[in-house]
Amino acid sequence: MRRSVITATGSYLPKRILTNDELSQMVDTTDEWIVARSGIKQRHIAADGELTSDLATHAAKAALEMAGLKADDIDLIVLATATPDETFPATATVVQKNLGMTGGFAFDIQAVCTGFLYALATADNFVKSGQANRALVIGAETFSRILDWEDRTTCVLFADGAGAIVLEAEDGAGTSDDRGILTSHLHSDGDKHDLLYVDGGPSSTQTTGYLRMEGREVFRHAVNNLASVVHEALDATGLTTDDIDWLVPHQANKRIIDGTGRKLKLDPEKVVLTVDKHGNTSAASVPLALDEAVRDGRVKRGDLLLLEAMGGGFTWGSALVRW
Ligand code: UT7
């Protein structure tokens, strides 16, 4: 059976760090409130003129370097973003050009904070079907550009960043001992649109719009949806929570991550947590967290990783990956 194996990771955070104390001079908030409610201590903000494609290109180059591959070894780029450079063409095609990739195909995926899980599942299917051999899967965002910087309920939470992985085709036995993506599960519920959305767009207002969120409601749904989609992945493979070596969750809020971990009865030591350093970077957050845990040596060959995310739409999803 053809499997898609993650052979490398990369990430990039813009240089400018915005601290909670700086934010408290911009809106009516405090470092204590932000840390207590979200676990976020700082976030990174893209420089003027620094685009989502630039962040994505840095992360992709780091992943290619780790894999020991050249851009032309890649035949597919799937880029998850809710903050594309332009309405069209796809930001993935800008990254394709930036990398100097002369063949293959590239497109964007829009599932907001679940974008990376959607992109991973999509690329996995292309690789498994034989339509691609090596894929770059990227999550990249410049959420600072769609924040209402006067709305303290949202501007303290979201920020900018990018993460990438290389997926390569490998033969597996078709069992849960195989390396690679063992299973992935995606969901959406369009009925929850009004709880998390951007109030603009090319077809509706001809403006970019700003992020609007009913935080408490999103929170309530998040813990339940995430725990259920994690169980779905385990059930599909006959594995249990005891088999999980690392939970690599969407980095939205430490309380959501802690709540999901508790529901799954997971040892907190097995949860990769990076939200304190970069806030909620939407589609970039899962590969950012993964890259940190891979580069610092926590994730080892043969480990079982559970990736999960939840975001606007609503959308949510999970993937079980054998490293
Ligand atoms: O990627 C998925 C996308 N989003 C999420 O995952 C976010 C999910 N939601 C959350 O993370 C949390 O709901 C928040 C962090 C957004 C908020 O935490 P909360 O414990 O649900 O707070 P709350 O919304 O119930 O607000 C509590 C109080 C309110 O004041 P009153 O009404 O009790 O007087 C807010 O006005 O905190 C106030 N508040 C703030 N205070 C200081 C809201 N934002 C701030 C702020 N600083 N930045």
mmCIF file of C-alpha atoms and ligand atoms in Angstrom:
data_model
loop_
_atom_site.group_PDB
_atom_site.id
_atom_site.type_symbol
_atom_site.label_atom_id
_atom_site.label_comp_id
_atom_site.label_asym_id
_atom_site.label_seq_id
_atom_site.Cartn_x
_atom_site.Cartn_y
_atom_site.Cartn_z
ATOM 1 C CA MET A 1 0.000 0.000 0.000
ATOM 2 C CA ARG A 2 1.265 3.492 -0.909
ATOM 3 C CA ARG A 3 1.693 5.685 2.136
ATOM 4 C CA SER A 4 2.632 9.353 2.418
ATOM 5 C CA VAL A 5 5.422 9.778 4.930
ATOM 6 C CA ILE A 6 6.397 13.103 6.513
ATOM 7 C CA THR A 7 10.136 13.261 5.857
ATOM 8 C CA ALA A 8 10.871 16.846 6.925
ATOM 9 C CA THR A 9 9.474 19.933 8.613
ATOM 10 C CA GLY A 10 10.206 23.656 8.562
ATOM 11 C CA SER A 11 8.775 26.828 10.029
ATOM 12 C CA TYR A 12 9.153 30.575 10.058
ATOM 13 C CA LEU A 13 8.088 33.367 12.391
ATOM 14 C CA PRO A 14 8.439 37.044 11.436
ATOM 15 C CA LYS A 15 11.127 38.939 13.360
ATOM 16 C CA ARG A 16 8.863 41.469 15.078
ATOM 17 C CA ILE A 17 7.602 40.238 18.459
ATOM 18 C CA LEU A 18 4.532 41.907 19.978
ATOM 19 C CA THR A 19 4.273 41.338 23.730
ATOM 20 C CA ASN A 20 1.190 41.345 25.930
ATOM 21 C CA ASP A 21 2.484 44.455 27.685
ATOM 22 C CA GLU A 22 2.690 46.308 24.369
ATOM 23 C CA LEU A 23 -0.862 45.212 23.578
ATOM 24 C CA SER A 24 -2.043 46.557 26.923
ATOM 25 C CA GLN A 25 -1.009 49.997 25.690
ATOM 26 C CA MET A 26 -3.090 49.571 22.535
ATOM 27 C CA VAL A 27 -6.354 48.151 23.973
ATOM 28 C CA ASP A 28 -7.917 47.735 27.432
ATOM 29 C CA THR A 29 -6.227 44.459 28.404
ATOM 30 C CA THR A 30 -3.465 43.090 30.648
ATOM 31 C CA ASP A 31 -0.706 40.512 30.423
ATOM 32 C CA GLU A 32 -2.419 38.650 33.313
ATOM 33 C CA TRP A 33 -5.766 38.417 31.470
ATOM 34 C CA ILE A 34 -4.209 37.216 28.201
ATOM 35 C CA VAL A 35 -2.006 34.602 29.895
ATOM 36 C CA ALA A 36 -4.786 33.352 32.195
ATOM 37 C CA ARG A 37 -7.430 33.079 29.423
ATOM 38 C CA SER A 38 -5.290 31.914 26.508
ATOM 39 C CA GLY A 39 -1.745 31.005 27.624
ATOM 40 C CA ILE A 40 -0.339 33.441 25.036
ATOM 41 C CA LYS A 41 2.700 35.494 26.124
ATOM 42 C CA GLN A 42 3.804 36.968 22.802
ATOM 43 C CA ARG A 43 3.154 36.796 19.082
ATOM 44 C CA HIS A 44 5.029 37.592 15.836
ATOM 45 C CA ILE A 45 3.849 40.222 13.351
ATOM 46 C CA ALA A 46 4.858 40.318 9.674
ATOM 47 C CA ALA A 47 6.809 43.397 8.572
ATOM 48 C CA ASP A 48 5.302 45.913 6.140
ATOM 49 C CA GLY A 49 5.490 44.330 2.714
ATOM 50 C CA GLU A 50 6.166 40.854 4.129
ATOM 51 C CA LEU A 51 3.468 38.627 2.629
ATOM 52 C CA THR A 52 1.927 35.255 3.447
ATOM 53 C CA SER A 53 3.856 33.847 0.456
ATOM 54 C CA ASP A 54 7.130 35.126 1.965
ATOM 55 C CA LEU A 55 6.454 33.405 5.294
ATOM 56 C CA ALA A 56 5.419 30.233 3.444
ATOM 57 C CA THR A 57 8.544 30.312 1.276
ATOM 58 C CA HIS A 58 10.851 30.542 4.331
ATOM 59 C CA ALA A 59 9.102 27.579 5.991
ATOM 60 C CA ALA A 60 9.124 25.547 2.753
ATOM 61 C CA LYS A 61 12.850 26.178 2.212
ATOM 62 C CA ALA A 62 13.611 25.005 5.758
ATOM 63 C CA ALA A 63 11.615 21.807 5.159
ATOM 64 C CA LEU A 64 13.303 21.171 1.779
ATOM 65 C CA GLU A 65 16.700 21.649 3.412
ATOM 66 C CA MET A 66 15.895 19.132 6.148
ATOM 67 C CA ALA A 67 14.681 16.666 3.493
ATOM 68 C CA GLY A 68 17.790 17.221 1.370
ATOM 69 C CA LEU A 69 15.577 17.967 -1.635
ATOM 70 C CA LYS A 70 15.550 20.615 -4.359
ATOM 71 C CA ALA A 71 12.413 22.523 -5.346
ATOM 72 C CA ASP A 72 12.152 20.554 -8.589
ATOM 73 C CA ASP A 73 11.969 17.290 -6.649
ATOM 74 C CA ILE A 74 8.502 18.443 -5.508
ATOM 75 C CA ASP A 75 5.490 17.853 -7.755
ATOM 76 C CA LEU A 76 2.695 19.280 -5.593
ATOM 77 C CA ILE A 77 2.264 22.251 -3.238
ATOM 78 C CA VAL A 78 -0.863 22.464 -1.102
ATOM 79 C CA LEU A 79 -0.928 25.682 0.895
ATOM 80 C CA ALA A 80 -3.511 26.295 3.603
ATOM 81 C CA THR A 81 -4.275 29.941 4.258
ATOM 82 C CA ALA A 82 -7.160 32.247 5.080
ATOM 83 C CA THR A 83 -4.955 35.273 4.406
ATOM 84 C CA PRO A 84 -3.752 34.883 0.794
ATOM 85 C CA ASP A 85 -1.518 37.539 -0.789
ATOM 86 C CA GLU A 86 -4.260 38.359 -3.277
ATOM 87 C CA THR A 87 -7.799 37.189 -4.028
ATOM 88 C CA PHE A 88 -6.227 35.270 -6.902
ATOM 89 C CA PRO A 89 -4.027 33.585 -8.040
ATOM 90 C CA ALA A 90 -3.402 31.038 -5.293
ATOM 91 C CA THR A 91 -0.612 31.985 -2.900
ATOM 92 C CA ALA A 92 0.732 28.457 -3.482
ATOM 93 C CA THR A 93 1.652 29.463 -7.046
ATOM 94 C CA VAL A 94 3.627 32.449 -5.710
ATOM 95 C CA VAL A 95 5.522 30.057 -3.419
ATOM 96 C CA GLN A 96 6.093 27.748 -6.408
ATOM 97 C CA LYS A 97 7.746 30.653 -8.249
ATOM 98 C CA ASN A 98 9.697 31.823 -5.158
ATOM 99 C CA LEU A 99 11.139 28.331 -4.722
ATOM 100 C CA GLY A 100 12.130 28.193 -8.398
ATOM 101 C CA MET A 101 9.957 25.140 -9.008
ATOM 102 C CA THR A 102 9.463 24.748 -12.742
ATOM 103 C CA GLY A 103 6.936 21.876 -12.871
ATOM 104 C CA GLY A 104 4.195 20.267 -10.840
ATOM 105 C CA PHE A 105 1.059 21.998 -9.600
ATOM 106 C CA ALA A 106 0.151 24.199 -6.661
ATOM 107 C CA PHE A 107 -3.098 25.339 -5.086
ATOM 108 C CA ASP A 108 -4.535 26.847 -1.896
ATOM 109 C CA ILE A 109 -6.913 25.333 0.627
ATOM 110 C CA GLN A 110 -9.223 27.430 2.773
ATOM 111 C CA ALA A 111 -10.381 25.883 6.033
ATOM 112 C CA VAL A 112 -9.133 28.639 8.366
ATOM 113 C CA CYS A 113 -7.534 27.144 11.508
ATOM 114 C CA THR A 114 -8.203 23.587 10.287
ATOM 115 C CA GLY A 115 -6.480 24.429 7.002
ATOM 116 C CA PHE A 116 -3.350 22.399 7.644
ATOM 117 C CA LEU A 117 -5.360 19.235 8.396
ATOM 118 C CA TYR A 118 -7.401 19.760 5.206
ATOM 119 C CA ALA A 119 -4.214 20.374 3.199
ATOM 120 C CA LEU A 120 -2.507 17.312 4.691
ATOM 121 C CA ALA A 121 -5.486 15.056 3.933
ATOM 122 C CA THR A 122 -5.687 16.426 0.366
ATOM 123 C CA ALA A 123 -1.976 15.956 -0.328
ATOM 124 C CA ASP A 124 -2.096 12.482 1.253
ATOM 125 C CA ASN A 125 -4.831 11.476 -1.178
ATOM 126 C CA PHE A 126 -2.869 12.797 -4.174
ATOM 127 C CA VAL A 127 0.216 10.880 -3.035
ATOM 128 C CA LYS A 128 -1.652 7.663 -2.218
ATOM 129 C CA SER A 129 -3.432 7.714 -5.576
ATOM 130 C CA GLY A 130 -0.121 8.127 -7.397
ATOM 131 C CA GLN A 131 -0.928 11.590 -8.794
ATOM 132 C CA ALA A 132 2.000 13.029 -6.835
ATOM 133 C CA ASN A 133 5.193 11.558 -5.400
ATOM 134 C CA ARG A 134 6.524 14.380 -3.272
ATOM 135 C CA ALA A 135 4.401 17.175 -1.842
ATOM 136 C CA LEU A 136 5.018 20.295 0.166
ATOM 137 C CA VAL A 137 2.163 20.939 2.575
ATOM 138 C CA ILE A 138 2.237 24.437 4.028
ATOM 139 C CA GLY A 139 0.172 26.436 6.503
ATOM 140 C CA ALA A 140 0.909 30.166 6.341
ATOM 141 C CA GLU A 141 -0.931 33.198 7.661
ATOM 142 C CA THR A 142 -0.713 36.947 8.143
ATOM 143 C CA PHE A 143 -3.706 37.213 10.489
ATOM 144 C CA SER A 144 -2.415 40.578 11.760
ATOM 145 C CA ARG A 145 -3.798 42.016 8.507
ATOM 146 C CA ILE A 146 -7.403 40.905 9.169
ATOM 147 C CA LEU A 147 -7.548 41.850 12.856
ATOM 148 C CA ASP A 148 -9.566 44.741 14.191
ATOM 149 C CA TRP A 149 -6.820 46.232 16.362
ATOM 150 C CA GLU A 150 -9.472 48.007 18.463
ATOM 151 C CA ASP A 151 -11.271 44.753 19.352
ATOM 152 C CA ARG A 152 -9.575 43.412 22.486
ATOM 153 C CA THR A 153 -11.543 40.162 22.327
ATOM 154 C CA THR A 154 -9.720 39.077 19.146
ATOM 155 C CA CYS A 155 -6.559 41.151 18.538
ATOM 156 C CA VAL A 156 -4.746 39.647 21.541
ATOM 157 C CA LEU A 157 -5.194 36.087 20.247
ATOM 158 C CA PHE A 158 -4.211 35.810 16.566
ATOM 159 C CA ALA A 159 -0.895 36.417 14.764
ATOM 160 C CA ASP A 160 1.428 35.554 11.877
ATOM 161 C CA GLY A 161 3.636 32.573 11.002
ATOM 162 C CA ALA A 162 4.198 29.622 8.699
ATOM 163 C CA GLY A 163 4.985 25.917 8.913
ATOM 164 C CA ALA A 164 5.657 23.316 6.229
ATOM 165 C CA ILE A 165 6.243 19.613 5.801
ATOM 166 C CA VAL A 166 7.513 17.389 2.998
ATOM 167 C CA LEU A 167 5.373 14.334 2.209
ATOM 168 C CA GLU A 168 6.964 11.490 0.243
ATOM 169 C CA ALA A 169 5.471 8.296 -1.145
ATOM 170 C CA GLU A 170 6.683 5.069 0.473
ATOM 171 C CA ASP A 171 5.454 1.508 0.423
ATOM 172 C CA GLY A 172 3.770 0.301 3.596
ATOM 173 C CA ALA A 173 2.182 -2.969 4.719
ATOM 174 C CA GLY A 174 -1.218 -1.350 5.254
ATOM 175 C CA THR A 175 -1.082 -1.744 9.037
ATOM 176 C CA SER A 176 -0.968 0.840 11.843
ATOM 177 C CA ASP A 177 2.761 0.050 12.231
ATOM 178 C CA ASP A 178 3.443 1.697 8.849
ATOM 179 C CA ARG A 179 5.239 5.020 8.747
ATOM 180 C CA GLY A 180 3.215 7.930 7.387
ATOM 181 C CA ILE A 181 -0.338 9.261 7.496
ATOM 182 C CA LEU A 182 -2.377 6.374 8.884
ATOM 183 C CA THR A 183 -5.754 8.082 8.741
ATOM 184 C CA SER A 184 -7.303 11.541 8.503
ATOM 185 C CA HIS A 185 -10.777 12.835 9.334
ATOM 186 C CA LEU A 186 -12.360 16.114 8.272
ATOM 187 C CA HIS A 187 -15.610 17.794 9.274
ATOM 188 C CA SER A 188 -17.445 21.055 8.714
ATOM 189 C CA ASP A 189 -20.665 22.628 9.916
ATOM 190 C CA GLY A 190 -21.696 25.682 7.891
ATOM 191 C CA ASP A 191 -24.481 26.407 10.363
ATOM 192 C CA LYS A 192 -21.877 27.862 12.772
ATOM 193 C CA HIS A 193 -20.692 30.557 10.325
ATOM 194 C CA ASP A 194 -21.646 33.489 12.553
ATOM 195 C CA LEU A 195 -19.510 32.342 15.493
ATOM 196 C CA LEU A 196 -16.208 32.913 13.654
ATOM 197 C CA TYR A 197 -15.907 34.700 10.315
ATOM 198 C CA VAL A 198 -14.424 37.686 8.484
ATOM 199 C CA ASP A 199 -16.923 40.438 7.677
ATOM 200 C CA GLY A 200 -15.725 41.097 4.149
ATOM 201 C CA GLY A 201 -14.650 39.522 0.904
ATOM 202 C CA PRO A 202 -14.483 40.042 -2.856
ATOM 203 C CA SER A 203 -18.034 38.894 -3.586
ATOM 204 C CA SER A 204 -19.816 40.371 -0.559
ATOM 205 C CA THR A 205 -18.230 43.728 0.293
ATOM 206 C CA GLN A 206 -15.287 44.092 -2.091
ATOM 207 C CA THR A 207 -13.159 44.697 1.017
ATOM 208 C CA THR A 208 -10.921 42.338 2.975
ATOM 209 C CA GLY A 209 -12.910 42.658 6.204
ATOM 210 C CA TYR A 210 -12.035 41.916 9.829
ATOM 211 C CA LEU A 211 -12.163 38.790 11.949
ATOM 212 C CA ARG A 212 -15.258 38.506 14.187
ATOM 213 C CA MET A 213 -15.599 35.845 16.860
ATOM 214 C CA GLU A 214 -17.938 34.724 19.640
ATOM 215 C CA GLY A 215 -14.990 33.377 21.648
ATOM 216 C CA ARG A 216 -16.952 31.696 24.430
ATOM 217 C CA GLU A 217 -19.149 29.767 21.963
ATOM 218 C CA VAL A 218 -16.158 28.719 19.852
ATOM 219 C CA PHE A 219 -14.437 27.499 23.002
ATOM 220 C CA ARG A 220 -17.460 25.404 24.030
ATOM 221 C CA HIS A 221 -17.635 23.627 20.649
ATOM 222 C CA ALA A 222 -13.869 23.251 20.307
ATOM 223 C CA VAL A 223 -13.218 20.879 23.211
ATOM 224 C CA ASN A 224 -16.122 18.578 22.243
ATOM 225 C CA ASN A 225 -15.403 18.529 18.495
ATOM 226 C CA LEU A 226 -11.689 17.958 19.006
ATOM 227 C CA ALA A 227 -12.109 15.103 21.464
ATOM 228 C CA SER A 228 -14.613 13.416 19.140
ATOM 229 C CA VAL A 229 -12.455 13.741 16.001
ATOM 230 C CA VAL A 230 -9.473 12.343 17.913
ATOM 231 C CA HIS A 231 -11.501 9.292 18.929
ATOM 232 C CA GLU A 232 -12.659 8.921 15.330
ATOM 233 C CA ALA A 233 -9.020 8.659 14.183
ATOM 234 C CA LEU A 234 -8.146 6.149 16.906
ATOM 235 C CA ASP A 235 -11.235 4.017 16.183
ATOM 236 C CA ALA A 236 -10.390 3.948 12.458
ATOM 237 C CA THR A 237 -6.975 2.427 13.177
ATOM 238 C CA GLY A 238 -7.734 0.259 16.205
ATOM 239 C CA LEU A 239 -5.315 2.335 18.298
ATOM 240 C CA THR A 240 -5.994 3.848 21.722
ATOM 241 C CA THR A 241 -5.004 7.026 23.555
ATOM 242 C CA ASP A 242 -2.277 4.969 25.293
ATOM 243 C CA ASP A 243 -0.617 4.495 21.894
ATOM 244 C CA ILE A 244 -0.262 8.256 21.312
ATOM 245 C CA ASP A 245 3.289 9.503 21.833
ATOM 246 C CA TRP A 246 2.575 13.140 20.949
ATOM 247 C CA LEU A 247 -0.559 15.225 20.633
ATOM 248 C CA VAL A 248 0.228 18.077 18.235
ATOM 249 C CA PRO A 249 -2.844 20.287 18.535
ATOM 250 C CA HIS A 250 -3.884 23.500 16.839
ATOM 251 C CA GLN A 251 -2.349 26.216 19.017
ATOM 252 C CA ALA A 252 -5.397 28.425 19.657
ATOM 253 C CA ASN A 253 -5.630 28.520 23.404
ATOM 254 C CA LYS A 254 -3.810 26.651 26.175
ATOM 255 C CA ARG A 255 -7.108 26.079 27.986
ATOM 256 C CA ILE A 256 -8.632 24.352 24.937
ATOM 257 C CA ILE A 257 -5.490 22.214 24.559
ATOM 258 C CA ASP A 258 -5.448 21.334 28.275
ATOM 259 C CA GLY A 259 -9.193 20.556 28.167
ATOM 260 C CA THR A 260 -8.781 18.263 25.145
ATOM 261 C CA GLY A 261 -5.789 16.527 26.771
ATOM 262 C CA ARG A 262 -7.786 15.962 29.974
ATOM 263 C CA LYS A 263 -10.785 14.591 28.047
ATOM 264 C CA LEU A 264 -8.453 12.122 26.339
ATOM 265 C CA LYS A 265 -6.723 11.337 29.682
ATOM 266 C CA LEU A 266 -3.374 12.151 28.052
ATOM 267 C CA ASP A 267 -0.257 12.821 30.113
ATOM 268 C CA PRO A 268 0.354 16.624 29.746
ATOM 269 C CA GLU A 269 4.010 15.764 28.984
ATOM 270 C CA LYS A 270 2.836 14.262 25.688
ATOM 271 C CA VAL A 271 1.228 17.478 24.478
ATOM 272 C CA VAL A 272 3.235 19.834 22.260
ATOM 273 C CA LEU A 273 2.480 23.388 23.360
ATOM 274 C CA THR A 274 3.850 26.441 21.532
ATOM 275 C CA VAL A 275 0.908 28.871 21.719
ATOM 276 C CA ASP A 276 2.706 30.906 24.420
ATOM 277 C CA LYS A 277 5.369 31.932 21.891
ATOM 278 C CA HIS A 278 3.306 32.740 18.797
ATOM 279 C CA GLY A 279 -0.410 32.934 19.608
ATOM 280 C CA ASN A 280 -3.027 31.543 17.268
ATOM 281 C CA THR A 281 -1.458 31.459 13.793
ATOM 282 C CA SER A 282 -4.458 29.637 12.293
ATOM 283 C CA ALA A 283 -3.394 27.171 9.562
ATOM 284 C CA ALA A 284 0.293 27.630 10.467
ATOM 285 C CA SER A 285 -0.007 26.504 14.061
ATOM 286 C CA VAL A 286 0.052 22.697 13.744
ATOM 287 C CA PRO A 287 3.155 22.599 11.478
ATOM 288 C CA LEU A 288 4.837 25.267 13.653
ATOM 289 C CA ALA A 289 4.346 23.099 16.743
ATOM 290 C CA LEU A 290 5.363 19.957 14.859
ATOM 291 C CA ASP A 291 8.562 21.559 13.575
ATOM 292 C CA GLU A 292 9.573 22.603 17.085
ATOM 293 C CA ALA A 293 9.022 19.109 18.515
ATOM 294 C CA VAL A 294 10.879 17.469 15.607
ATOM 295 C CA ARG A 295 13.865 19.829 15.727
ATOM 296 C CA ASP A 296 14.300 19.650 19.510
ATOM 297 C CA GLY A 297 14.362 15.847 19.294
ATOM 298 C CA ARG A 298 11.128 15.097 21.133
ATOM 299 C CA VAL A 299 9.566 13.350 18.140
ATOM 300 C CA LYS A 300 11.456 10.151 17.279
ATOM 301 C CA ARG A 301 11.198 7.626 14.486
ATOM 302 C CA GLY A 302 8.289 5.256 15.086
ATOM 303 C CA ASP A 303 6.395 7.681 17.371
ATOM 304 C CA LEU A 304 2.631 7.980 16.916
ATOM 305 C CA LEU A 305 1.470 11.577 16.493
ATOM 306 C CA LEU A 306 -2.057 12.859 16.708
ATOM 307 C CA LEU A 307 -2.639 16.144 14.897
ATOM 308 C CA GLU A 308 -5.919 18.027 15.388
ATOM 309 C CA ALA A 309 -7.445 21.438 14.706
ATOM 310 C CA MET A 310 -10.697 23.369 14.770
ATOM 311 C CA GLY A 311 -11.639 26.689 13.234
ATOM 312 C CA GLY A 312 -14.022 28.943 11.337
ATOM 313 C CA GLY A 313 -16.795 27.405 9.261
ATOM 314 C CA PHE A 314 -16.866 25.584 11.630
ATOM 315 C CA THR A 315 -14.273 23.133 10.380
ATOM 316 C CA TRP A 316 -12.377 20.524 12.370
ATOM 317 C CA GLY A 317 -10.171 17.553 11.685
ATOM 318 C CA SER A 318 -7.522 15.091 12.846
ATOM 319 C CA ALA A 319 -4.734 12.940 11.455
ATOM 320 C CA LEU A 320 -2.782 10.040 12.937
ATOM 321 C CA VAL A 321 0.796 9.969 11.759
ATOM 322 C CA ARG A 322 3.523 7.399 12.391
ATOM 323 C CA TRP A 323 6.878 9.234 12.390
HETATM 324 O O1 UT7 B 1 -8.725 28.691 16.270
HETATM 325 C C1 UT7 B 1 -10.029 28.641 16.718
HETATM 326 C C2 UT7 B 1 -10.378 30.030 16.948
HETATM 327 N N1 UT7 B 1 -10.657 30.541 18.204
HETATM 328 C C3 UT7 B 1 -10.497 30.023 19.411
HETATM 329 O O2 UT7 B 1 -10.049 28.947 19.636
HETATM 330 C C4 UT7 B 1 -10.901 30.898 20.550
HETATM 331 C C5 UT7 B 1 -11.842 30.201 21.466
HETATM 332 N N2 UT7 B 1 -12.182 31.009 22.616
HETATM 333 C C6 UT7 B 1 -11.293 31.377 23.546
HETATM 334 O O3 UT7 B 1 -10.133 31.049 23.452
HETATM 335 C C7 UT7 B 1 -11.792 32.164 24.744
HETATM 336 O O4 UT7 B 1 -13.205 32.186 24.731
HETATM 337 C C8 UT7 B 1 -11.268 33.617 24.794
HETATM 338 C C9 UT7 B 1 -9.777 33.598 25.101
HETATM 339 C C10 UT7 B 1 -11.536 34.295 23.453
HETATM 340 C C11 UT7 B 1 -11.966 34.414 25.898
HETATM 341 O O5 UT7 B 1 -11.894 33.757 27.136
HETATM 342 P P1 UT7 B 1 -13.215 33.549 28.014
HETATM 343 O O6 UT7 B 1 -12.785 32.952 29.282
HETATM 344 O O7 UT7 B 1 -14.194 32.778 27.173
HETATM 345 O O8 UT7 B 1 -13.670 35.043 28.267
HETATM 346 P P2 UT7 B 1 -15.055 35.730 27.909
HETATM 347 O O9 UT7 B 1 -15.193 35.901 26.430
HETATM 348 O O10 UT7 B 1 -16.122 35.006 28.631
HETATM 349 O O11 UT7 B 1 -14.822 37.161 28.547
HETATM 350 C C12 UT7 B 1 -14.681 37.354 29.954
HETATM 351 C C13 UT7 B 1 -14.527 38.836 30.226
HETATM 352 C C14 UT7 B 1 -15.560 39.695 29.520
HETATM 353 O O12 UT7 B 1 -15.922 40.723 30.385
HETATM 354 P P3 UT7 B 1 -17.323 40.662 31.199
HETATM 355 O O13 UT7 B 1 -18.361 40.559 30.144
HETATM 356 O O14 UT7 B 1 -17.204 39.434 32.040
HETATM 357 O O15 UT7 B 1 -17.294 41.933 31.956
HETATM 358 C C15 UT7 B 1 -14.818 40.288 28.353
HETATM 359 O O16 UT7 B 1 -15.323 41.554 27.938
HETATM 360 O O17 UT7 B 1 -13.258 39.281 29.730
HETATM 361 C C16 UT7 B 1 -13.442 40.458 28.921
HETATM 362 N N3 UT7 B 1 -12.402 40.502 27.905
HETATM 363 C C17 UT7 B 1 -11.169 40.988 28.135
HETATM 364 N N4 UT7 B 1 -10.599 41.524 29.232
HETATM 365 C C18 UT7 B 1 -9.317 41.912 29.159
HETATM 366 C C19 UT7 B 1 -12.450 40.050 26.632
HETATM 367 N N5 UT7 B 1 -11.268 40.241 26.022
HETATM 368 C C20 UT7 B 1 -10.462 40.817 26.936
HETATM 369 C C21 UT7 B 1 -9.127 41.235 26.912
HETATM 370 N N6 UT7 B 1 -8.597 41.777 28.034
HETATM 371 N N7 UT7 B 1 -8.337 41.107 25.820
#
